[in-house]
Amino acid sequence: LHEAIRWSLLAEGKRIRPALVIASGRAFGAADEQLVRTAAAIEMIHTFSLIHDDLPAMDDDDLRRGRQTCHKKFDEATAILAGDALLTLAFQTIADDESLEPSTRVRLISLIARASATPDGMVAGQQLDLDAEGSEAQIDDVEFIHQRKTGALIAASCVSGAVIADATDAEIRSVSDFGRRLGLLFQI
């Protein structure tokens, strides 16, 4: 299981989500030491989503980032457990981050959980994407799906850095809007 987690998490990748946590936090004055664990946690969640997305029940991909997908390298059950472990470890990473005030940790956990699994989040976007397969989706439908599937976690990445830096509500709304638009652009 540990090998499967490392295989997926440490594979080549853009690491845009953790970079956005750090960039946003720095823009509002947070120290890197306060940002790095949340950045890592968001990458864990993203990696969990990729592992599950590659499974036969979804996209059934053989390759991810130029090498075998987790379920091809190991097996389906191990891939599912690796994804589950990464999701859980992500929230533990934030919960245990003593560089942040407890109230900030709770706020981050709530924010990232909403971006991951609510009707406006990544998991719901993936379901909508699966539901749309084989149909002629309109541009508004595609945008709706992508704002959730990709945009929600990218927006949460931007907002997380701002929250850690104690940005104002207006600043947080601005980086959230930026993140959602960037997520749509990234998916396109």
mmCIF file of C-alpha atoms in Angstrom:
data_model
loop_
_atom_site.group_PDB
_atom_site.id
_atom_site.type_symbol
_atom_site.label_atom_id
_atom_site.label_comp_id
_atom_site.label_asym_id
_atom_site.label_seq_id
_atom_site.Cartn_x
_atom_site.Cartn_y
_atom_site.Cartn_z
ATOM 1 C CA LEU A 1 0.000 0.000 0.000
ATOM 2 C CA HIS A 2 2.794 2.402 0.940
ATOM 3 C CA GLU A 3 4.511 1.721 -2.398
ATOM 4 C CA ALA A 4 1.284 2.392 -4.292
ATOM 5 C CA ILE A 5 0.793 5.699 -2.487
ATOM 6 C CA ARG A 6 4.354 6.775 -3.238
ATOM 7 C CA TRP A 7 4.080 5.552 -6.852
ATOM 8 C CA SER A 8 1.142 7.849 -7.466
ATOM 9 C CA LEU A 9 1.956 10.828 -5.263
ATOM 10 C CA LEU A 10 5.583 11.183 -6.311
ATOM 11 C CA ALA A 11 5.012 10.701 -10.047
ATOM 12 C CA GLU A 12 5.919 13.520 -12.388
ATOM 13 C CA GLY A 13 3.310 16.244 -12.467
ATOM 14 C CA LYS A 14 2.727 19.956 -12.677
ATOM 15 C CA ARG A 15 1.948 20.405 -8.961
ATOM 16 C CA ILE A 16 -0.138 23.454 -9.864
ATOM 17 C CA ARG A 17 -2.464 23.129 -6.869
ATOM 18 C CA PRO A 18 0.258 23.200 -4.195
ATOM 19 C CA ALA A 19 2.037 25.958 -6.122
ATOM 20 C CA LEU A 20 -1.168 27.997 -5.983
ATOM 21 C CA VAL A 21 -1.475 27.501 -2.208
ATOM 22 C CA ILE A 22 2.043 28.819 -1.753
ATOM 23 C CA ALA A 23 1.721 31.658 -4.276
ATOM 24 C CA SER A 24 -1.568 32.846 -2.819
ATOM 25 C CA GLY A 25 -0.302 32.622 0.743
ATOM 26 C CA ARG A 26 2.892 34.485 -0.103
ATOM 27 C CA ALA A 27 0.886 37.190 -1.898
ATOM 28 C CA PHE A 28 -0.953 37.884 1.359
ATOM 29 C CA GLY A 29 2.104 37.597 3.605
ATOM 30 C CA ALA A 30 2.078 34.012 4.943
ATOM 31 C CA ALA A 31 5.357 32.234 5.653
ATOM 32 C CA ASP A 32 6.186 29.135 3.625
ATOM 33 C CA GLU A 33 6.308 27.070 6.832
ATOM 34 C CA GLN A 34 2.609 27.818 7.314
ATOM 35 C CA LEU A 35 1.713 26.876 3.741
ATOM 36 C CA VAL A 36 3.649 23.733 2.923
ATOM 37 C CA ARG A 37 1.494 21.185 4.780
ATOM 38 C CA THR A 38 -1.755 22.456 3.299
ATOM 39 C CA ALA A 39 -0.113 22.528 -0.131
ATOM 40 C CA ALA A 40 0.932 18.892 0.334
ATOM 41 C CA ALA A 41 -2.537 17.955 1.567
ATOM 42 C CA ILE A 42 -4.181 19.405 -1.525
ATOM 43 C CA GLU A 43 -1.754 17.476 -3.742
ATOM 44 C CA MET A 44 -2.709 14.320 -1.824
ATOM 45 C CA ILE A 45 -6.386 14.974 -2.572
ATOM 46 C CA HIS A 46 -5.644 15.649 -6.225
ATOM 47 C CA THR A 47 -3.631 12.421 -6.441
ATOM 48 C CA PHE A 48 -6.437 10.469 -4.748
ATOM 49 C CA SER A 49 -8.796 11.758 -7.432
ATOM 50 C CA LEU A 50 -6.428 10.714 -10.216
ATOM 51 C CA ILE A 51 -5.994 7.212 -8.815
ATOM 52 C CA HIS A 52 -9.749 6.730 -8.640
ATOM 53 C CA ASP A 53 -10.324 8.413 -12.017
ATOM 54 C CA ASP A 54 -7.964 5.915 -13.674
ATOM 55 C CA LEU A 55 -9.804 2.852 -12.335
ATOM 56 C CA PRO A 56 -11.704 0.547 -14.725
ATOM 57 C CA ALA A 57 -15.035 1.735 -13.316
ATOM 58 C CA MET A 58 -14.258 5.265 -14.514
ATOM 59 C CA ASP A 59 -11.717 6.042 -17.263
ATOM 60 C CA ASP A 60 -9.846 2.709 -17.213
ATOM 61 C CA ASP A 61 -6.531 4.353 -18.051
ATOM 62 C CA ASP A 62 -3.317 2.368 -18.380
ATOM 63 C CA LEU A 63 -0.961 5.350 -18.131
ATOM 64 C CA ARG A 64 -0.790 8.455 -15.966
ATOM 65 C CA ARG A 65 2.037 10.975 -16.174
ATOM 66 C CA GLY A 66 3.924 8.745 -18.575
ATOM 67 C CA ARG A 67 3.880 5.566 -16.521
ATOM 68 C CA GLN A 68 1.539 2.816 -15.384
ATOM 69 C CA THR A 69 -1.496 3.876 -13.422
ATOM 70 C CA CYS A 70 -1.717 2.715 -9.832
ATOM 71 C CA HIS A 71 -4.189 -0.077 -10.546
ATOM 72 C CA LYS A 72 -2.038 -1.362 -13.424
ATOM 73 C CA LYS A 73 1.194 -1.264 -11.428
ATOM 74 C CA PHE A 74 -0.364 -2.846 -8.337
ATOM 75 C CA ASP A 75 -4.016 -3.942 -8.542
ATOM 76 C CA GLU A 76 -7.472 -2.393 -8.304
ATOM 77 C CA ALA A 77 -7.982 -3.027 -4.604
ATOM 78 C CA THR A 78 -4.589 -1.546 -3.715
ATOM 79 C CA ALA A 79 -5.290 1.473 -5.917
ATOM 80 C CA ILE A 80 -8.618 2.089 -4.195
ATOM 81 C CA LEU A 81 -6.979 1.826 -0.790
ATOM 82 C CA ALA A 82 -4.097 4.101 -1.858
ATOM 83 C CA GLY A 83 -6.605 6.746 -2.948
ATOM 84 C CA ASP A 84 -8.600 6.346 0.257
ATOM 85 C CA ALA A 85 -5.434 6.648 2.337
ATOM 86 C CA LEU A 86 -4.314 9.796 0.522
ATOM 87 C CA LEU A 87 -7.680 11.461 1.049
ATOM 88 C CA THR A 88 -7.631 10.657 4.754
ATOM 89 C CA LEU A 89 -3.966 11.581 5.215
ATOM 90 C CA ALA A 90 -4.611 14.937 3.566
ATOM 91 C CA PHE A 91 -7.052 15.958 6.281
ATOM 92 C CA GLN A 92 -4.798 14.572 9.006
ATOM 93 C CA THR A 93 -1.910 16.635 7.594
ATOM 94 C CA ILE A 94 -3.915 19.818 8.025
ATOM 95 C CA ALA A 95 -5.432 18.822 11.367
ATOM 96 C CA ASP A 96 -1.965 18.136 12.814
ATOM 97 C CA ASP A 97 -0.334 21.316 11.434
ATOM 98 C CA GLU A 98 0.789 23.079 14.605
ATOM 99 C CA SER A 99 2.061 26.076 12.639
ATOM 100 C CA LEU A 100 -1.595 27.088 12.209
ATOM 101 C CA GLU A 101 -4.166 28.126 14.770
ATOM 102 C CA PRO A 102 -6.798 25.452 15.462
ATOM 103 C CA SER A 103 -9.535 27.678 14.028
ATOM 104 C CA THR A 104 -7.562 28.068 10.781
ATOM 105 C CA ARG A 105 -7.103 24.293 10.540
ATOM 106 C CA VAL A 106 -10.844 23.724 10.962
ATOM 107 C CA ARG A 107 -11.610 26.375 8.368
ATOM 108 C CA LEU A 108 -9.174 24.796 5.889
ATOM 109 C CA ILE A 109 -10.520 21.295 6.449
ATOM 110 C CA SER A 110 -14.062 22.522 5.854
ATOM 111 C CA LEU A 111 -13.075 24.524 2.772
ATOM 112 C CA ILE A 112 -11.139 21.680 1.172
ATOM 113 C CA ALA A 113 -13.786 19.083 2.045
ATOM 114 C CA ARG A 114 -16.452 21.258 0.378
ATOM 115 C CA ALA A 115 -14.271 21.682 -2.715
ATOM 116 C CA SER A 116 -13.744 17.935 -2.824
ATOM 117 C CA ALA A 117 -17.155 16.406 -2.235
ATOM 118 C CA THR A 118 -20.133 18.768 -2.163
ATOM 119 C CA PRO A 119 -22.517 19.247 -5.101
ATOM 120 C CA ASP A 120 -20.195 22.053 -6.240
ATOM 121 C CA GLY A 121 -17.038 20.011 -5.713
ATOM 122 C CA MET A 122 -14.610 17.780 -7.523
ATOM 123 C CA VAL A 123 -16.330 14.432 -6.891
ATOM 124 C CA ALA A 124 -19.692 15.767 -8.072
ATOM 125 C CA GLY A 125 -17.976 17.168 -11.168
ATOM 126 C CA GLN A 126 -16.517 13.746 -11.891
ATOM 127 C CA GLN A 127 -19.980 12.191 -11.583
ATOM 128 C CA LEU A 128 -21.435 14.793 -13.941
ATOM 129 C CA ASP A 129 -18.608 14.064 -16.375
ATOM 130 C CA LEU A 130 -19.367 10.342 -16.245
ATOM 131 C CA ASP A 131 -23.076 11.037 -16.725
ATOM 132 C CA ALA A 132 -22.342 13.198 -19.778
ATOM 133 C CA GLU A 133 -20.279 10.540 -21.586
ATOM 134 C CA GLY A 134 -21.766 9.653 -24.928
ATOM 135 C CA SER A 135 -24.089 12.651 -25.013
ATOM 136 C CA GLU A 136 -23.833 15.952 -26.799
ATOM 137 C CA ALA A 137 -23.187 18.406 -24.013
ATOM 138 C CA GLN A 138 -23.737 22.105 -24.539
ATOM 139 C CA ILE A 139 -20.942 24.560 -23.744
ATOM 140 C CA ASP A 140 -22.728 25.647 -20.554
ATOM 141 C CA ASP A 141 -22.903 22.007 -19.423
ATOM 142 C CA VAL A 142 -19.205 21.458 -20.085
ATOM 143 C CA GLU A 143 -18.328 24.624 -18.177
ATOM 144 C CA PHE A 144 -20.582 23.560 -15.290
ATOM 145 C CA ILE A 145 -18.808 20.170 -15.103
ATOM 146 C CA HIS A 146 -15.293 21.576 -15.398
ATOM 147 C CA GLN A 147 -15.844 24.276 -12.784
ATOM 148 C CA ARG A 148 -16.526 21.442 -10.368
ATOM 149 C CA LYS A 149 -14.265 18.661 -11.608
ATOM 150 C CA THR A 150 -11.179 20.878 -11.878
ATOM 151 C CA GLY A 151 -12.075 24.403 -10.809
ATOM 152 C CA ALA A 152 -13.272 23.626 -7.294
ATOM 153 C CA LEU A 153 -9.965 22.211 -6.044
ATOM 154 C CA ILE A 154 -7.910 24.818 -7.873
ATOM 155 C CA ALA A 155 -10.049 27.560 -6.311
ATOM 156 C CA ALA A 156 -9.654 25.904 -2.905
ATOM 157 C CA SER A 157 -5.891 25.913 -3.438
ATOM 158 C CA CYS A 158 -5.902 29.670 -4.000
ATOM 159 C CA VAL A 159 -8.281 30.312 -1.121
ATOM 160 C CA SER A 160 -6.333 28.080 1.273
ATOM 161 C CA GLY A 161 -3.209 30.181 0.918
ATOM 162 C CA ALA A 162 -5.227 33.349 1.451
ATOM 163 C CA VAL A 163 -6.974 31.886 4.523
ATOM 164 C CA ILE A 164 -3.637 30.891 6.053
ATOM 165 C CA ALA A 165 -2.402 34.450 5.463
ATOM 166 C CA ASP A 166 -5.551 35.848 7.090
ATOM 167 C CA ALA A 167 -6.643 37.704 3.959
ATOM 168 C CA THR A 168 -9.818 39.771 4.026
ATOM 169 C CA ASP A 169 -13.158 38.355 2.871
ATOM 170 C CA ALA A 170 -12.976 40.490 -0.286
ATOM 171 C CA GLU A 171 -9.485 39.189 -1.060
ATOM 172 C CA ILE A 172 -10.627 35.626 -0.497
ATOM 173 C CA ARG A 173 -13.582 36.118 -2.865
ATOM 174 C CA SER A 174 -11.182 37.494 -5.481
ATOM 175 C CA VAL A 175 -8.752 34.580 -5.289
ATOM 176 C CA SER A 176 -11.668 32.140 -5.307
ATOM 177 C CA ASP A 177 -13.007 33.672 -8.516
ATOM 178 C CA PHE A 178 -9.511 33.629 -10.004
ATOM 179 C CA GLY A 179 -9.094 29.968 -9.028
ATOM 180 C CA ARG A 180 -12.400 28.900 -10.577
ATOM 181 C CA ARG A 181 -11.539 30.676 -13.816
ATOM 182 C CA LEU A 182 -8.040 29.198 -13.791
ATOM 183 C CA GLY A 183 -9.546 25.745 -13.209
ATOM 184 C CA LEU A 184 -11.773 26.138 -16.244
ATOM 185 C CA LEU A 185 -8.833 27.329 -18.330
ATOM 186 C CA PHE A 186 -6.701 24.447 -17.071
ATOM 187 C CA GLN A 187 -9.358 21.893 -18.000
ATOM 188 C CA ILE A 188 -9.801 23.398 -21.465
#
